[in-house]
């Protein structure tokens, strides 16, 4: 396998393993076995498992960014943008039967107190999500479809965190219900 | 050390270690070293690390239950009960500088897909929290201090999950701000 392909194979395999099993429950040996590459090749591409974890987080965040394209779709009304975004995010969770949760949330609880560079990357990822949500909420406040009594950034921060909580609960319940409740509450009571 | 004391020493030490470092990042050796007991003694008391994890989760849940006593204090108005409960929960997180998160939330993301018995124990713990919140919210709906347009159980489920999300974010930000925002939003906009 060409060198670039080995690296890509390791990242792709790790994304699946770290998402489903977690960071500390997955060894470098698990990864190289699942990727079908020699264990020694791992350290040709990554200085450590932490370095791989950061690359996996970045890859995952890019994927979530693609799910968020409805937030930028100005042909839709602000609340419709949010509705479509949440639907896509729920479908993403449904693709693994709500068993995996959000990699960002998983790493937040598992690694925030273990790997400072990971915590920093997670902060950036959350900032990006909150900014994208806040822009849509501000549009809704501008056109009167969302109550403007609370600043958009405050609402967006709360909604971002509440989503993470709903995903965490959906993972522990192995059910879509917490995510559906999140949408009912956010679009039916909070962003109204 | 007497046998009962060894077990208690292991549980107390593990509660601290599993909360701060996580389940999979902590080995039985880490636990017995920190507890100052022989490694072999671990298996006199626990059939596995999973069995210890379940006991630690139960111990933690009992502690959270003690923090929740304001929810049962009928001398307070319903919204005051909630306010005092949230203040206690924030103080609990502040005691470790927001670095540890909630053990229940941490285990939800780390272990839901790994240990079925743990998932089942977490479901029970969440059910208990939601029921306690729902009872207070229902009281508030009864006396008119909380809007009754959404059933108390729905509101309580959402608030429970949003709290977990706020704690997760507070852990990744190492800051109280997500928890303070949670209280502002829940008492200022959702349960009004």
PDB file of N, CA and C in Angstrom, chain B residues 88-154:
ATOM      1  N   UNK B  88     -26.372  24.068  43.946  1.00  0.00           N
ATOM      2  CA  UNK B  88     -25.597  22.992  44.573  1.00  0.00           C
ATOM      3  C   UNK B  88     -24.842  22.171  43.532  1.00  0.00           C
ATOM      4  N   UNK B  89     -25.506  21.919  42.420  1.00  0.00           N
ATOM      5  CA  UNK B  89     -24.868  21.112  41.372  1.00  0.00           C
ATOM      6  C   UNK B  89     -23.673  21.873  40.776  1.00  0.00           C
ATOM      7  N   UNK B  90     -23.827  23.181  40.617  1.00  0.00           N
ATOM      8  CA  UNK B  90     -22.709  23.978  40.093  1.00  0.00           C
ATOM      9  C   UNK B  90     -21.557  23.972  41.109  1.00  0.00           C
ATOM     10  N   UNK B  91     -21.895  24.105  42.398  1.00  0.00           N
ATOM     11  CA  UNK B  91     -20.847  24.068  43.425  1.00  0.00           C
ATOM     12  C   UNK B  91     -20.115  22.723  43.400  1.00  0.00           C
ATOM     13  N   UNK B  92     -20.859  21.656  43.150  1.00  0.00           N
ATOM     14  CA  UNK B  92     -20.232  20.329  43.039  1.00  0.00           C
ATOM     15  C   UNK B  92     -19.213  20.299  41.919  1.00  0.00           C
ATOM     16  N   UNK B  93     -19.562  20.890  40.782  1.00  0.00           N
ATOM     17  CA  UNK B  93     -18.628  20.947  39.651  1.00  0.00           C
ATOM     18  C   UNK B  93     -17.468  21.895  39.933  1.00  0.00           C
ATOM     19  N   UNK B  94     -17.757  22.971  40.670  1.00  0.00           N
ATOM     20  CA  UNK B  94     -16.689  23.941  40.981  1.00  0.00           C
ATOM     21  C   UNK B  94     -15.643  23.321  41.896  1.00  0.00           C
ATOM     22  N   UNK B  95     -16.057  22.321  42.691  1.00  0.00           N
ATOM     23  CA  UNK B  95     -15.121  21.716  43.652  1.00  0.00           C
ATOM     24  C   UNK B  95     -13.951  21.043  42.946  1.00  0.00           C
ATOM     25  N   UNK B  96     -14.115  20.689  41.679  1.00  0.00           N
ATOM     26  CA  UNK B  96     -12.965  20.154  40.926  1.00  0.00           C
ATOM     27  C   UNK B  96     -12.632  21.071  39.743  1.00  0.00           C
ATOM     28  N   UNK B  97     -12.977  22.350  39.916  1.00  0.00           N
ATOM     29  CA  UNK B  97     -12.637  23.376  38.898  1.00  0.00           C
ATOM     30  C   UNK B  97     -13.203  23.037  37.517  1.00  0.00           C
ATOM     31  N   UNK B  98     -14.340  22.330  37.488  1.00  0.00           N
ATOM     32  CA  UNK B  98     -15.026  21.969  36.248  1.00  0.00           C
ATOM     33  C   UNK B  98     -14.185  21.025  35.375  1.00  0.00           C
ATOM     34  N   UNK B  99     -13.208  20.365  35.964  1.00  0.00           N
ATOM     35  CA  UNK B  99     -12.323  19.479  35.189  1.00  0.00           C
ATOM     36  C   UNK B  99     -12.848  18.047  35.069  1.00  0.00           C
ATOM     37  N   UNK B 100     -13.725  17.630  35.996  1.00  0.00           N
ATOM     38  CA  UNK B 100     -14.100  16.206  36.027  1.00  0.00           C
ATOM     39  C   UNK B 100     -15.409  15.911  35.302  1.00  0.00           C
ATOM     40  N   UNK B 101     -16.300  16.890  35.214  1.00  0.00           N
ATOM     41  CA  UNK B 101     -17.615  16.619  34.642  1.00  0.00           C
ATOM     42  C   UNK B 101     -18.472  15.813  35.603  1.00  0.00           C
ATOM     43  N   UNK B 102     -19.565  15.262  35.072  1.00  0.00           N
ATOM     44  CA  UNK B 102     -20.475  14.420  35.863  1.00  0.00           C
ATOM     45  C   UNK B 102     -20.113  12.961  35.576  1.00  0.00           C
ATOM     46  N   UNK B 103     -19.908  12.178  36.612  1.00  0.00           N
ATOM     47  CA  UNK B 103     -19.530  10.771  36.390  1.00  0.00           C
ATOM     48  C   UNK B 103     -20.575  10.054  35.538  1.00  0.00           C
ATOM     49  N   UNK B 104     -21.832  10.386  35.784  1.00  0.00           N
ATOM     50  CA  UNK B 104     -22.920   9.747  35.036  1.00  0.00           C
ATOM     51  C   UNK B 104     -22.816  10.096  33.541  1.00  0.00           C
ATOM     52  N   UNK B 105     -22.578  11.366  33.251  1.00  0.00           N
ATOM     53  CA  UNK B 105     -22.409  11.783  31.857  1.00  0.00           C
ATOM     54  C   UNK B 105     -21.155  11.184  31.247  1.00  0.00           C
ATOM     55  N   UNK B 106     -20.068  11.172  32.018  1.00  0.00           N
ATOM     56  CA  UNK B 106     -18.815  10.596  31.508  1.00  0.00           C
ATOM     57  C   UNK B 106     -19.004   9.121  31.153  1.00  0.00           C
ATOM     58  N   UNK B 107     -19.635   8.389  32.061  1.00  0.00           N
ATOM     59  CA  UNK B 107     -19.861   6.959  31.799  1.00  0.00           C
ATOM     60  C   UNK B 107     -20.839   6.773  30.631  1.00  0.00           C
ATOM     61  N   UNK B 108     -21.797   7.707  30.502  1.00  0.00           N
ATOM     62  CA  UNK B 108     -22.768   7.586  29.395  1.00  0.00           C
ATOM     63  C   UNK B 108     -22.053   7.587  28.052  1.00  0.00           C
ATOM     64  N   UNK B 109     -21.117   8.523  27.890  1.00  0.00           N
ATOM     65  CA  UNK B 109     -20.436   8.592  26.590  1.00  0.00           C
ATOM     66  C   UNK B 109     -19.381   7.501  26.466  1.00  0.00           C
ATOM     67  N   UNK B 110     -18.684   7.202  27.571  1.00  0.00           N
ATOM     68  CA  UNK B 110     -17.564   6.262  27.450  1.00  0.00           C
ATOM     69  C   UNK B 110     -18.016   4.801  27.440  1.00  0.00           C
ATOM     70  N   UNK B 111     -19.071   4.480  28.180  1.00  0.00           N
ATOM     71  CA  UNK B 111     -19.357   3.062  28.444  1.00  0.00           C
ATOM     72  C   UNK B 111     -20.689   2.550  27.910  1.00  0.00           C
ATOM     73  N   UNK B 112     -21.558   3.461  27.421  1.00  0.00           N
ATOM     74  CA  UNK B 112     -22.889   3.005  26.961  1.00  0.00           C
ATOM     75  C   UNK B 112     -22.774   1.926  25.899  1.00  0.00           C
ATOM     76  N   UNK B 113     -21.750   2.060  25.062  1.00  0.00           N
ATOM     77  CA  UNK B 113     -21.614   1.100  23.954  1.00  0.00           C
ATOM     78  C   UNK B 113     -20.668  -0.043  24.323  1.00  0.00           C
ATOM     79  N   UNK B 114     -20.238  -0.075  25.597  1.00  0.00           N
ATOM     80  CA  UNK B 114     -19.245  -1.084  26.013  1.00  0.00           C
ATOM     81  C   UNK B 114     -19.778  -2.045  27.067  1.00  0.00           C
ATOM     82  N   UNK B 115     -20.570  -1.525  28.023  1.00  0.00           N
ATOM     83  CA  UNK B 115     -20.998  -2.356  29.161  1.00  0.00           C
ATOM     84  C   UNK B 115     -22.521  -2.246  29.345  1.00  0.00           C
ATOM     85  N   UNK B 116     -23.279  -3.240  28.850  1.00  0.00           N
ATOM     86  CA  UNK B 116     -24.748  -3.154  28.933  1.00  0.00           C
ATOM     87  C   UNK B 116     -25.261  -2.935  30.358  1.00  0.00           C
ATOM     88  N   UNK B 117     -24.664  -3.573  31.354  1.00  0.00           N
ATOM     89  CA  UNK B 117     -25.164  -3.414  32.733  1.00  0.00           C
ATOM     90  C   UNK B 117     -24.986  -1.972  33.203  1.00  0.00           C
ATOM     91  N   UNK B 118     -23.943  -1.321  32.720  1.00  0.00           N
ATOM     92  CA  UNK B 118     -23.703   0.073  33.085  1.00  0.00           C
ATOM     93  C   UNK B 118     -24.770   0.963  32.431  1.00  0.00           C
ATOM     94  N   UNK B 119     -25.076   0.659  31.190  1.00  0.00           N
ATOM     95  CA  UNK B 119     -26.102   1.444  30.483  1.00  0.00           C
ATOM     96  C   UNK B 119     -27.431   1.351  31.233  1.00  0.00           C
ATOM     97  N   UNK B 120     -27.738   0.165  31.663  1.00  0.00           N
ATOM     98  CA  UNK B 120     -28.991  -0.043  32.389  1.00  0.00           C
ATOM     99  C   UNK B 120     -28.993   0.750  33.710  1.00  0.00           C
ATOM    100  N   UNK B 121     -27.866   0.756  34.424  1.00  0.00           N
ATOM    101  CA  UNK B 121     -27.773   1.514  35.685  1.00  0.00           C
ATOM    102  C   UNK B 121     -27.880   3.013  35.414  1.00  0.00           C
ATOM    103  N   UNK B 122     -27.310   3.458  34.308  1.00  0.00           N
ATOM    104  CA  UNK B 122     -27.387   4.886  33.975  1.00  0.00           C
ATOM    105  C   UNK B 122     -28.813   5.294  33.632  1.00  0.00           C
ATOM    106  N   UNK B 123     -29.500   4.419  32.910  1.00  0.00           N
ATOM    107  CA  UNK B 123     -30.914   4.712  32.583  1.00  0.00           C
ATOM    108  C   UNK B 123     -31.718   4.908  33.863  1.00  0.00           C
ATOM    109  N   UNK B 124     -31.488   4.010  34.830  1.00  0.00           N
ATOM    110  CA  UNK B 124     -32.211   4.123  36.103  1.00  0.00           C
ATOM    111  C   UNK B 124     -31.870   5.440  36.801  1.00  0.00           C
ATOM    112  N   UNK B 125     -30.577   5.795  36.790  1.00  0.00           N
ATOM    113  CA  UNK B 125     -30.161   7.038  37.455  1.00  0.00           C
ATOM    114  C   UNK B 125     -30.819   8.246  36.784  1.00  0.00           C
ATOM    115  N   UNK B 126     -30.833   8.264  35.462  1.00  0.00           N
ATOM    116  CA  UNK B 126     -31.480   9.383  34.758  1.00  0.00           C
ATOM    117  C   UNK B 126     -32.980   9.414  35.060  1.00  0.00           C
ATOM    118  N   UNK B 127     -33.608   8.240  35.081  1.00  0.00           N
ATOM    119  CA  UNK B 127     -35.051   8.202  35.376  1.00  0.00           C
ATOM    120  C   UNK B 127     -35.334   8.842  36.723  1.00  0.00           C
ATOM    121  N   UNK B 128     -34.480   8.533  37.703  1.00  0.00           N
ATOM    122  CA  UNK B 128     -34.670   9.107  39.033  1.00  0.00           C
ATOM    123  C   UNK B 128     -34.538  10.619  39.010  1.00  0.00           C
ATOM    124  N   UNK B 129     -33.517  11.122  38.337  1.00  0.00           N
ATOM    125  CA  UNK B 129     -33.315  12.580  38.263  1.00  0.00           C
ATOM    126  C   UNK B 129     -34.484  13.258  37.560  1.00  0.00           C
ATOM    127  N   UNK B 130     -34.912  12.660  36.460  1.00  0.00           N
ATOM    128  CA  UNK B 130     -36.000  13.269  35.677  1.00  0.00           C
ATOM    129  C   UNK B 130     -37.288  13.282  36.498  1.00  0.00           C
ATOM    130  N   UNK B 131     -37.551  12.197  37.211  1.00  0.00           N
ATOM    131  CA  UNK B 131     -38.778  12.138  38.017  1.00  0.00           C
ATOM    132  C   UNK B 131     -38.765  13.211  39.105  1.00  0.00           C
ATOM    133  N   UNK B 132     -37.598  13.407  39.734  1.00  0.00           N
ATOM    134  CA  UNK B 132     -37.501  14.419  40.795  1.00  0.00           C
ATOM    135  C   UNK B 132     -37.714  15.820  40.217  1.00  0.00           C
ATOM    136  N   UNK B 133     -37.128  16.088  39.052  1.00  0.00           N
ATOM    137  CA  UNK B 133     -37.337  17.388  38.401  1.00  0.00           C
ATOM    138  C   UNK B 133     -38.793  17.558  37.981  1.00  0.00           C
ATOM    139  N   UNK B 134     -39.378  16.495  37.420  1.00  0.00           N
ATOM    140  CA  UNK B 134     -40.756  16.587  36.909  1.00  0.00           C
ATOM    141  C   UNK B 134     -41.736  16.900  38.039  1.00  0.00           C
ATOM    142  N   UNK B 135     -41.475  16.342  39.228  1.00  0.00           N
ATOM    143  CA  UNK B 135     -42.392  16.586  40.353  1.00  0.00           C
ATOM    144  C   UNK B 135     -42.389  18.071  40.724  1.00  0.00           C
ATOM    145  N   UNK B 136     -41.208  18.677  40.734  1.00  0.00           N
ATOM    146  CA  UNK B 136     -41.125  20.110  41.077  1.00  0.00           C
ATOM    147  C   UNK B 136     -41.764  20.960  39.974  1.00  0.00           C
ATOM    148  N   UNK B 137     -41.486  20.599  38.733  1.00  0.00           N
ATOM    149  CA  UNK B 137     -42.062  21.362  37.618  1.00  0.00           C
ATOM    150  C   UNK B 137     -43.596  21.259  37.655  1.00  0.00           C
ATOM    151  N   UNK B 138     -44.099  20.070  37.940  1.00  0.00           N
ATOM    152  CA  UNK B 138     -45.563  19.894  38.024  1.00  0.00           C
ATOM    153  C   UNK B 138     -46.142  20.759  39.138  1.00  0.00           C
ATOM    154  N   UNK B 139     -45.424  20.837  40.264  1.00  0.00           N
ATOM    155  CA  UNK B 139     -45.879  21.725  41.353  1.00  0.00           C
ATOM    156  C   UNK B 139     -45.930  23.176  40.867  1.00  0.00           C
ATOM    157  N   UNK B 140     -44.918  23.588  40.117  1.00  0.00           N
ATOM    158  CA  UNK B 140     -44.876  24.948  39.587  1.00  0.00           C
ATOM    159  C   UNK B 140     -45.994  25.198  38.570  1.00  0.00           C
ATOM    160  N   UNK B 141     -46.305  24.183  37.804  1.00  0.00           N
ATOM    161  CA  UNK B 141     -47.409  24.329  36.832  1.00  0.00           C
ATOM    162  C   UNK B 141     -48.741  24.440  37.581  1.00  0.00           C
ATOM    163  N   UNK B 142     -48.811  23.702  38.682  1.00  0.00           N
ATOM    164  CA  UNK B 142     -50.022  23.716  39.500  1.00  0.00           C
ATOM    165  C   UNK B 142     -50.262  25.103  40.114  1.00  0.00           C
ATOM    166  N   UNK B 143     -49.182  25.715  40.644  1.00  0.00           N
ATOM    167  CA  UNK B 143     -49.371  27.018  41.314  1.00  0.00           C
ATOM    168  C   UNK B 143     -49.223  28.197  40.343  1.00  0.00           C
ATOM    169  N   UNK B 144     -49.019  27.882  39.052  1.00  0.00           N
ATOM    170  CA  UNK B 144     -49.000  28.936  38.038  1.00  0.00           C
ATOM    171  C   UNK B 144     -47.655  29.618  37.855  1.00  0.00           C
ATOM    172  N   UNK B 145     -46.609  29.174  38.566  1.00  0.00           N
ATOM    173  CA  UNK B 145     -45.308  29.833  38.430  1.00  0.00           C
ATOM    174  C   UNK B 145     -44.508  29.290  37.243  1.00  0.00           C
ATOM    175  N   UNK B 146     -44.947  28.154  36.682  1.00  0.00           N
ATOM    176  CA  UNK B 146     -44.300  27.581  35.488  1.00  0.00           C
ATOM    177  C   UNK B 146     -45.391  27.306  34.462  1.00  0.00           C
ATOM    178  N   UNK B 147     -45.107  27.755  33.235  1.00  0.00           N
ATOM    179  CA  UNK B 147     -46.058  27.589  32.144  1.00  0.00           C
ATOM    180  C   UNK B 147     -46.418  26.113  31.943  1.00  0.00           C
ATOM    181  N   UNK B 148     -47.703  25.857  31.779  1.00  0.00           N
ATOM    182  CA  UNK B 148     -48.161  24.462  31.702  1.00  0.00           C
ATOM    183  C   UNK B 148     -48.460  24.020  30.268  1.00  0.00           C
ATOM    184  N   UNK B 149     -47.909  24.744  29.276  1.00  0.00           N
ATOM    185  CA  UNK B 149     -48.221  24.382  27.888  1.00  0.00           C
ATOM    186  C   UNK B 149     -47.459  23.148  27.414  1.00  0.00           C
ATOM    187  N   UNK B 150     -46.434  22.736  28.140  1.00  0.00           N
ATOM    188  CA  UNK B 150     -45.679  21.513  27.817  1.00  0.00           C
ATOM    189  C   UNK B 150     -45.732  20.625  29.063  1.00  0.00           C
ATOM    190  N   UNK B 151     -45.972  19.312  28.893  1.00  0.00           N
ATOM    191  CA  UNK B 151     -46.052  18.426  30.068  1.00  0.00           C
ATOM    192  C   UNK B 151     -44.764  18.474  30.904  1.00  0.00           C
ATOM    193  N   UNK B 152     -44.923  18.334  32.210  1.00  0.00           N
ATOM    194  CA  UNK B 152     -43.776  18.408  33.128  1.00  0.00           C
ATOM    195  C   UNK B 152     -42.714  17.361  32.788  1.00  0.00           C
ATOM    196  N   UNK B 153     -43.127  16.176  32.392  1.00  0.00           N
ATOM    197  CA  UNK B 153     -42.155  15.116  32.096  1.00  0.00           C
ATOM    198  C   UNK B 153     -41.291  15.485  30.889  1.00  0.00           C
ATOM    199  N   UNK B 154     -41.911  16.125  29.908  1.00  0.00           N
ATOM    200  CA  UNK B 154     -41.167  16.552  28.707  1.00  0.00           C
ATOM    201  C   UNK B 154     -40.148  17.627  29.091  1.00  0.00           C
TER     202      UNK B 154
END
